[in-house]
C-alpha cells in the first residue's frame, strides 16, 4: 500500500472512533432540540392564528415570534398576545 491509502484508512478509522464517542454527538443533540422547538413554535403560532382569525387578531410568524413561542411555550405566546394587544 502506498502512503496515501494508509493515511485515508487512518483518517476514516479516526473519524469512526470519534463518531462512536458519545460526546461527539452532543452538539447534534442540541441542534436537534433547538430545531424541534422552532418547529413546535411555528405550529403553535399557526394554530393560534387559525383560532384568532375569527377575532381579527393575528400574530405574525417570523423568526422572533417563532423563537419566543418555541422556547417559552404558551407563556411566550401569552406574552406576544399581551405585547400585540396593549403595546402595539
mmCIF file with all atom_site columns, C-alpha atoms in Angstrom:
data_model
loop_
_atom_site.group_PDB
_atom_site.id
_atom_site.type_symbol
_atom_site.label_atom_id
_atom_site.label_alt_id
_atom_site.label_comp_id
_atom_site.label_asym_id
_atom_site.label_entity_id
_atom_site.label_seq_id
_atom_site.pdbx_PDB_ins_code
_atom_site.Cartn_x
_atom_site.Cartn_y
_atom_site.Cartn_z
_atom_site.occupancy
_atom_site.B_iso_or_equiv
_atom_site.pdbx_formal_charge
_atom_site.auth_seq_id
_atom_site.auth_comp_id
_atom_site.auth_asym_id
_atom_site.auth_atom_id
_atom_site.pdbx_PDB_model_num
ATOM 1  C CA . UNK A 1 1  ? 0.000   0.000  0.000  1.00 0.00 ? 1  UNK A CA 1
ATOM 2  C CA . UNK A 1 2  ? 1.137   3.469  -0.660 1.00 0.00 ? 2  UNK A CA 1
ATOM 3  C CA . UNK A 1 3  ? 1.210   6.200  1.970  1.00 0.00 ? 3  UNK A CA 1
ATOM 4  C CA . UNK A 1 4  ? -1.914  7.995  0.692  1.00 0.00 ? 4  UNK A CA 1
ATOM 5  C CA . UNK A 1 5  ? -4.080  4.892  1.128  1.00 0.00 ? 5  UNK A CA 1
ATOM 6  C CA . UNK A 1 6  ? -2.707  4.321  4.625  1.00 0.00 ? 6  UNK A CA 1
ATOM 7  C CA . UNK A 1 7  ? -3.436  7.964  5.501  1.00 0.00 ? 7  UNK A CA 1
ATOM 8  C CA . UNK A 1 8  ? -7.010  7.658  4.260  1.00 0.00 ? 8  UNK A CA 1
ATOM 9  C CA . UNK A 1 9  ? -7.552  4.447  6.239  1.00 0.00 ? 9  UNK A CA 1
ATOM 10 C CA . UNK A 1 10 ? -6.179  6.074  9.396  1.00 0.00 ? 10 UNK A CA 1
ATOM 11 C CA . UNK A 1 11 ? -8.355  9.184  8.863  1.00 0.00 ? 11 UNK A CA 1
ATOM 12 C CA . UNK A 1 12 ? -11.519 7.105  8.343  1.00 0.00 ? 12 UNK A CA 1
ATOM 13 C CA . UNK A 1 13 ? -10.729 4.934  11.379 1.00 0.00 ? 13 UNK A CA 1
ATOM 14 C CA . UNK A 1 14 ? -10.150 8.046  13.485 1.00 0.00 ? 14 UNK A CA 1
ATOM 15 C CA . UNK A 1 15 ? -13.396 9.587  12.280 1.00 0.00 ? 15 UNK A CA 1
ATOM 16 C CA . UNK A 1 16 ? -15.325 6.411  13.103 1.00 0.00 ? 16 UNK A CA 1
ATOM 17 C CA . UNK A 1 17 ? -13.736 6.340  16.563 1.00 0.00 ? 17 UNK A CA 1
ATOM 18 C CA . UNK A 1 18 ? -14.674 9.969  17.203 1.00 0.00 ? 18 UNK A CA 1
ATOM 19 C CA . UNK A 1 19 ? -18.247 9.465  15.993 1.00 0.00 ? 19 UNK A CA 1
ATOM 20 C CA . UNK A 1 20 ? -18.640 6.409  18.198 1.00 0.00 ? 20 UNK A CA 1
ATOM 21 C CA . UNK A 1 21 ? -17.823 8.564  21.189 1.00 0.00 ? 21 UNK A CA 1
ATOM 22 C CA . UNK A 1 22 ? -20.982 9.844  22.886 1.00 0.00 ? 22 UNK A CA 1
ATOM 23 C CA . UNK A 1 23 ? -19.602 13.340 23.454 1.00 0.00 ? 23 UNK A CA 1
ATOM 24 C CA . UNK A 1 24 ? -19.085 13.863 19.733 1.00 0.00 ? 24 UNK A CA 1
ATOM 25 C CA . UNK A 1 25 ? -22.859 13.703 19.186 1.00 0.00 ? 25 UNK A CA 1
ATOM 26 C CA . UNK A 1 26 ? -23.655 16.225 21.924 1.00 0.00 ? 26 UNK A CA 1
ATOM 27 C CA . UNK A 1 27 ? -23.770 19.218 19.553 1.00 0.00 ? 27 UNK A CA 1
ATOM 28 C CA . UNK A 1 28 ? -26.051 17.297 17.166 1.00 0.00 ? 28 UNK A CA 1
ATOM 29 C CA . UNK A 1 29 ? -28.457 16.700 20.040 1.00 0.00 ? 29 UNK A CA 1
ATOM 30 C CA . UNK A 1 30 ? -28.519 20.417 20.911 1.00 0.00 ? 30 UNK A CA 1
ATOM 31 C CA . UNK A 1 31 ? -29.136 21.440 17.314 1.00 0.00 ? 31 UNK A CA 1
ATOM 32 C CA . UNK A 1 32 ? -31.933 18.889 17.023 1.00 0.00 ? 32 UNK A CA 1
ATOM 33 C CA . UNK A 1 33 ? -33.507 20.166 20.245 1.00 0.00 ? 33 UNK A CA 1
ATOM 34 C CA . UNK A 1 34 ? -33.378 23.771 19.017 1.00 0.00 ? 34 UNK A CA 1
ATOM 35 C CA . UNK A 1 35 ? -34.825 22.937 15.593 1.00 0.00 ? 35 UNK A CA 1
ATOM 36 C CA . UNK A 1 36 ? -37.560 20.883 17.259 1.00 0.00 ? 36 UNK A CA 1
ATOM 37 C CA . UNK A 1 37 ? -38.510 23.831 19.471 1.00 0.00 ? 37 UNK A CA 1
ATOM 38 C CA . UNK A 1 38 ? -38.644 26.132 16.448 1.00 0.00 ? 38 UNK A CA 1
ATOM 39 C CA . UNK A 1 39 ? -40.918 23.711 14.605 1.00 0.00 ? 39 UNK A CA 1
ATOM 40 C CA . UNK A 1 40 ? -43.197 23.434 17.643 1.00 0.00 ? 40 UNK A CA 1
ATOM 41 C CA . UNK A 1 41 ? -43.273 27.232 17.947 1.00 0.00 ? 41 UNK A CA 1
ATOM 42 C CA . UNK A 1 42 ? -44.266 27.547 14.297 1.00 0.00 ? 42 UNK A CA 1
ATOM 43 C CA . UNK A 1 43 ? -47.069 25.036 14.722 1.00 0.00 ? 43 UNK A CA 1
ATOM 44 C CA . UNK A 1 44 ? -48.369 26.742 17.870 1.00 0.00 ? 44 UNK A CA 1
ATOM 45 C CA . UNK A 1 45 ? -48.388 30.140 16.149 1.00 0.00 ? 45 UNK A CA 1
ATOM 46 C CA . UNK A 1 46 ? -50.104 28.719 13.085 1.00 0.00 ? 46 UNK A CA 1
ATOM 47 C CA . UNK A 1 47 ? -52.841 27.089 15.165 1.00 0.00 ? 47 UNK A CA 1
ATOM 48 C CA . UNK A 1 48 ? -53.251 30.231 17.277 1.00 0.00 ? 48 UNK A CA 1
ATOM 49 C CA . UNK A 1 49 ? -53.632 32.348 14.147 1.00 0.00 ? 49 UNK A CA 1
ATOM 50 C CA . UNK A 1 50 ? -56.275 29.934 12.857 1.00 0.00 ? 50 UNK A CA 1
ATOM 51 C CA . UNK A 1 51 ? -58.268 30.313 16.073 1.00 0.00 ? 51 UNK A CA 1
ATOM 52 C CA . UNK A 1 52 ? -57.720 34.069 16.415 1.00 0.00 ? 52 UNK A CA 1
ATOM 53 C CA . UNK A 1 53 ? -58.709 34.721 12.811 1.00 0.00 ? 53 UNK A CA 1
ATOM 54 C CA . UNK A 1 54 ? -62.369 34.912 13.837 1.00 0.00 ? 54 UNK A CA 1
ATOM 55 C CA . UNK A 1 55 ? -61.488 37.800 16.188 1.00 0.00 ? 55 UNK A CA 1
ATOM 56 C CA . UNK A 1 56 ? -59.446 39.630 13.520 1.00 0.00 ? 56 UNK A CA 1
ATOM 57 C CA . UNK A 1 57 ? -56.314 39.113 15.593 1.00 0.00 ? 57 UNK A CA 1
ATOM 58 C CA . UNK A 1 58 ? -53.052 37.811 14.210 1.00 0.00 ? 58 UNK A CA 1
ATOM 59 C CA . UNK A 1 59 ? -49.508 37.381 15.428 1.00 0.00 ? 59 UNK A CA 1
ATOM 60 C CA . UNK A 1 60 ? -47.063 37.382 12.513 1.00 0.00 ? 60 UNK A CA 1
ATOM 61 C CA . UNK A 1 61 ? -44.999 34.271 12.010 1.00 0.00 ? 61 UNK A CA 1
ATOM 62 C CA . UNK A 1 62 ? -41.398 35.447 11.804 1.00 0.00 ? 62 UNK A CA 1
ATOM 63 C CA . UNK A 1 63 ? -38.119 34.241 13.343 1.00 0.00 ? 63 UNK A CA 1
ATOM 64 C CA . UNK A 1 64 ? -38.528 36.320 16.512 1.00 0.00 ? 64 UNK A CA 1
ATOM 65 C CA . UNK A 1 65 ? -42.073 35.227 17.321 1.00 0.00 ? 65 UNK A CA 1
ATOM 66 C CA . UNK A 1 66 ? -41.327 31.605 16.445 1.00 0.00 ? 66 UNK A CA 1
ATOM 67 C CA . UNK A 1 67 ? -38.266 31.631 18.716 1.00 0.00 ? 67 UNK A CA 1
ATOM 68 C CA . UNK A 1 68 ? -40.173 33.198 21.618 1.00 0.00 ? 68 UNK A CA 1
ATOM 69 C CA . UNK A 1 69 ? -43.066 30.766 21.264 1.00 0.00 ? 69 UNK A CA 1
ATOM 70 C CA . UNK A 1 70 ? -40.849 27.752 20.641 1.00 0.00 ? 70 UNK A CA 1
ATOM 71 C CA . UNK A 1 71 ? -38.546 28.223 23.603 1.00 0.00 ? 71 UNK A CA 1
ATOM 72 C CA . UNK A 1 72 ? -41.015 29.719 26.102 1.00 0.00 ? 72 UNK A CA 1
ATOM 73 C CA . UNK A 1 73 ? -44.118 27.790 25.038 1.00 0.00 ? 73 UNK A CA 1
ATOM 74 C CA . UNK A 1 74 ? -47.567 29.056 25.934 1.00 0.00 ? 74 UNK A CA 1
ATOM 75 C CA . UNK A 1 75 ? -46.284 31.714 28.368 1.00 0.00 ? 75 UNK A CA 1
ATOM 76 C CA . UNK A 1 76 ? -44.277 33.116 25.451 1.00 0.00 ? 76 UNK A CA 1
ATOM 77 C CA . UNK A 1 77 ? -47.389 33.084 23.281 1.00 0.00 ? 77 UNK A CA 1
ATOM 78 C CA . UNK A 1 78 ? -49.327 34.883 26.014 1.00 0.00 ? 78 UNK A CA 1
ATOM 79 C CA . UNK A 1 79 ? -46.561 37.475 26.216 1.00 0.00 ? 79 UNK A CA 1
ATOM 80 C CA . UNK A 1 80 ? -46.749 38.045 22.457 1.00 0.00 ? 80 UNK A CA 1
ATOM 81 C CA . UNK A 1 81 ? -50.517 38.465 22.690 1.00 0.00 ? 81 UNK A CA 1
ATOM 82 C CA . UNK A 1 82 ? -50.162 41.000 25.513 1.00 0.00 ? 82 UNK A CA 1
ATOM 83 C CA . UNK A 1 83 ? -47.479 42.908 23.626 1.00 0.00 ? 83 UNK A CA 1
ATOM 84 C CA . UNK A 1 84 ? -49.555 42.981 20.441 1.00 0.00 ? 84 UNK A CA 1
ATOM 85 C CA . UNK A 1 85 ? -52.784 43.907 22.235 1.00 0.00 ? 85 UNK A CA 1
ATOM 86 C CA . UNK A 1 86 ? -51.600 46.567 24.657 1.00 0.00 ? 86 UNK A CA 1
ATOM 87 C CA . UNK A 1 87 ? -48.289 47.940 23.398 1.00 0.00 ? 87 UNK A CA 1
ATOM 88 C CA . UNK A 1 88 ? -48.521 47.859 19.611 1.00 0.00 ? 88 UNK A CA 1
#
